[in-house]
Coordinates of C-alpha atoms in Angstrom, one line a residue:
M915 CA 47.3 148.2 113.9
T916 CA 44.4 148.7 111.5
A917 CA 41.1 147.0 110.5
R918 CA 41.8 144.3 107.9
I919 CA 39.1 142.3 106.0
S920 CA 40.3 138.5 105.7
G921 CA 37.5 135.6 105.1
T922 CA 33.8 135.9 104.9
G923 CA 31.5 139.1 105.7
V924 CA 27.9 139.9 105.6
W925 CA 26.3 142.9 103.8
S926 CA 23.4 143.8 105.7
V927 CA 20.4 146.2 105.5
A928 CA 18.9 145.0 108.6
L929 CA 22.2 145.5 110.8
R930 CA 22.0 149.1 109.9
Y931 CA 18.2 150.0 109.9
G932 CA 16.6 147.3 111.6
D933 CA 16.0 147.2 115.5
A934 CA 19.2 148.0 117.2
K935 CA 19.0 145.2 119.9
Q936 CA 18.1 142.5 117.4
A937 CA 21.1 144.0 115.3
A938 CA 23.4 143.8 117.9
E939 CA 22.2 140.0 118.5
C940 CA 22.5 139.1 115.2
A941 CA 26.0 140.8 114.9
S942 CA 27.5 139.0 117.9
E943 CA 25.7 135.5 116.4
L944 CA 27.4 136.3 113.1
E945 CA 30.5 136.8 114.9
S946 CA 30.4 133.6 116.7
L947 CA 29.8 131.7 113.6
G948 CA 33.1 133.0 112.2
Y949 CA 32.0 135.8 110.0
S950 CA 35.1 138.4 109.9
A951 CA 33.2 141.1 108.8
L952 CA 29.7 143.2 108.7
W953 CA 29.1 145.5 106.2
V954 CA 26.3 148.3 106.9
L955 CA 24.9 150.8 104.3
D956 CA 24.5 154.7 104.5
V957 CA 21.5 156.0 102.5
G958 CA 20.6 158.6 105.3
G959 CA 19.9 158.8 108.8
D960 CA 22.7 158.9 111.6
L961 CA 25.2 156.3 110.6
F962 CA 27.8 156.2 113.4
P963 CA 25.3 155.0 116.2
A964 CA 24.6 152.0 114.1
V965 CA 28.5 151.5 113.7
A966 CA 29.0 151.8 117.7
N967 CA 26.1 149.4 118.2
L968 CA 27.5 146.7 116.4
L969 CA 31.2 147.4 117.6
S970 CA 29.8 147.2 121.1
A971 CA 28.1 143.9 120.3
T972 CA 31.1 142.4 119.0
S973 CA 35.0 141.9 120.2
T974 CA 36.8 140.7 116.7
V975 CA 34.6 141.1 113.6
T976 CA 35.4 144.5 111.6
I977 CA 32.3 146.9 111.1
A978 CA 32.8 148.4 107.8
T979 CA 30.5 151.0 105.8
G980 CA 29.9 149.9 102.7
I981 CA 29.3 152.6 101.7
L982 CA 29.7 155.9 103.8
N983 CA 27.9 158.2 101.4
L984 CA 30.2 161.3 101.1
W985 CA 27.2 163.6 100.2
M986 CA 25.7 162.9 103.4
H987 CA 29.0 163.5 105.7
T988 CA 31.6 165.7 106.2
P989 CA 35.5 164.5 106.2
D990 CA 35.8 166.2 109.7
E991 CA 32.8 164.3 111.2
T992 CA 33.8 161.0 109.8
A993 CA 37.4 161.3 110.8
A994 CA 36.1 162.2 114.4
Q995 CA 33.6 159.5 114.6
H996 CA 36.2 156.6 113.2
A997 CA 38.8 158.1 115.9
A998 CA 36.2 158.0 118.6
L999 CA 35.0 154.6 117.8
T1000 CA 38.5 153.3 117.2
A1001 CA 39.6 154.6 120.7
E1002 CA 36.4 152.9 122.3
H1003 CA 36.4 149.7 120.5
G1004 CA 40.0 148.8 118.9
P1005 CA 40.8 149.0 115.1
R1006 CA 37.8 147.3 113.9
F1007 CA 36.0 150.0 112.2
L1008 CA 37.0 150.0 108.1
C1009 CA 35.3 153.3 106.5
G1010 CA 34.2 152.2 103.0
I1011 CA 33.5 155.4 101.3
G1012 CA 31.8 156.2 98.2
V1013 CA 29.4 158.5 96.0
S1014 CA 26.5 156.3 95.6
H1015 CA 24.3 156.9 92.7
R1016 CA 22.6 160.2 91.3
P1017 CA 19.0 159.2 91.4
L1018 CA 19.1 158.2 95.0
I1019 CA 21.4 161.4 96.5
D1020 CA 19.3 164.0 94.1
R1021 CA 15.9 162.3 95.5
A1022 CA 17.4 162.2 99.4
R1023 CA 19.1 165.8 99.3
E1024 CA 18.3 168.4 96.6
P1025 CA 18.4 167.6 92.8
G1026 CA 21.8 168.5 91.4
T1027 CA 23.4 167.8 94.8
Y1028 CA 25.0 164.7 93.1
N1029 CA 27.5 166.6 91.0
Q1030 CA 31.2 165.9 89.5
P1031 CA 31.5 162.5 91.6
L1032 CA 35.4 162.5 90.8
A1033 CA 36.3 165.7 91.9
A1034 CA 33.7 165.4 95.2
T1035 CA 35.8 162.2 96.1
A1036 CA 39.2 163.7 95.7
A1037 CA 38.1 166.6 97.9
F1038 CA 36.5 164.3 100.5
L1039 CA 39.7 162.3 100.7
D1040 CA 41.7 165.3 101.0
G1041 CA 39.3 166.3 103.7
L1042 CA 40.1 163.1 105.7
D1043 CA 44.1 163.8 105.4
A1044 CA 43.6 167.2 106.5
A1045 CA 41.2 166.4 109.4
V1046 CA 42.5 166.3 112.9
P1047 CA 43.0 163.6 113.7
P1048 CA 43.5 162.5 110.0
L1049 CA 41.4 159.3 109.0
A1050 CA 44.6 157.3 107.7
A1051 CA 44.3 155.7 104.3
E1052 CA 44.8 152.2 105.8
D1053 CA 41.4 152.6 107.8
R1054 CA 39.4 153.3 104.6
V1055 CA 38.3 151.6 101.3
L1056 CA 36.8 153.3 98.3
A1057 CA 33.6 152.3 96.2
A1058 CA 34.7 152.3 92.6
L1059 CA 32.1 152.0 90.0
G1060 CA 34.3 152.9 87.0
P1061 CA 37.9 153.1 85.6
K1062 CA 38.1 156.6 86.3
M1063 CA 37.4 156.1 90.1
L1064 CA 40.1 153.5 90.4
E1065 CA 42.7 155.9 89.0

């Protein structure tokens, strides 16, 4: 079984970058109110402990990255973290992957990091497929900012 999105979700900076205890309490309350997905962003810092915190605080809601920034993680790390979190919390972690925006990436990393986003995305997805264990296609979604990425 894999994570699925249905119903209404919440995308929140506070769930990712706010106080961890408050984020857990909010996640639990949002789940009790009937929200089915909680989306967290990735613009730096350690993403996976924040995802684990939300998974631990809930029992049915899908925790999704919106987006996991492929310039800031390796495919092997991403697949391994997904496998570990899924093993501990069940199939509720949906990995949303994307390239973000050039100004943000070049400012956060170094100028020129953001380069050939289509090729970088293809290589990242190939890396997820080749990882041990792989991150299954049905457990990930792709952010597409234009028609070439949709292809």
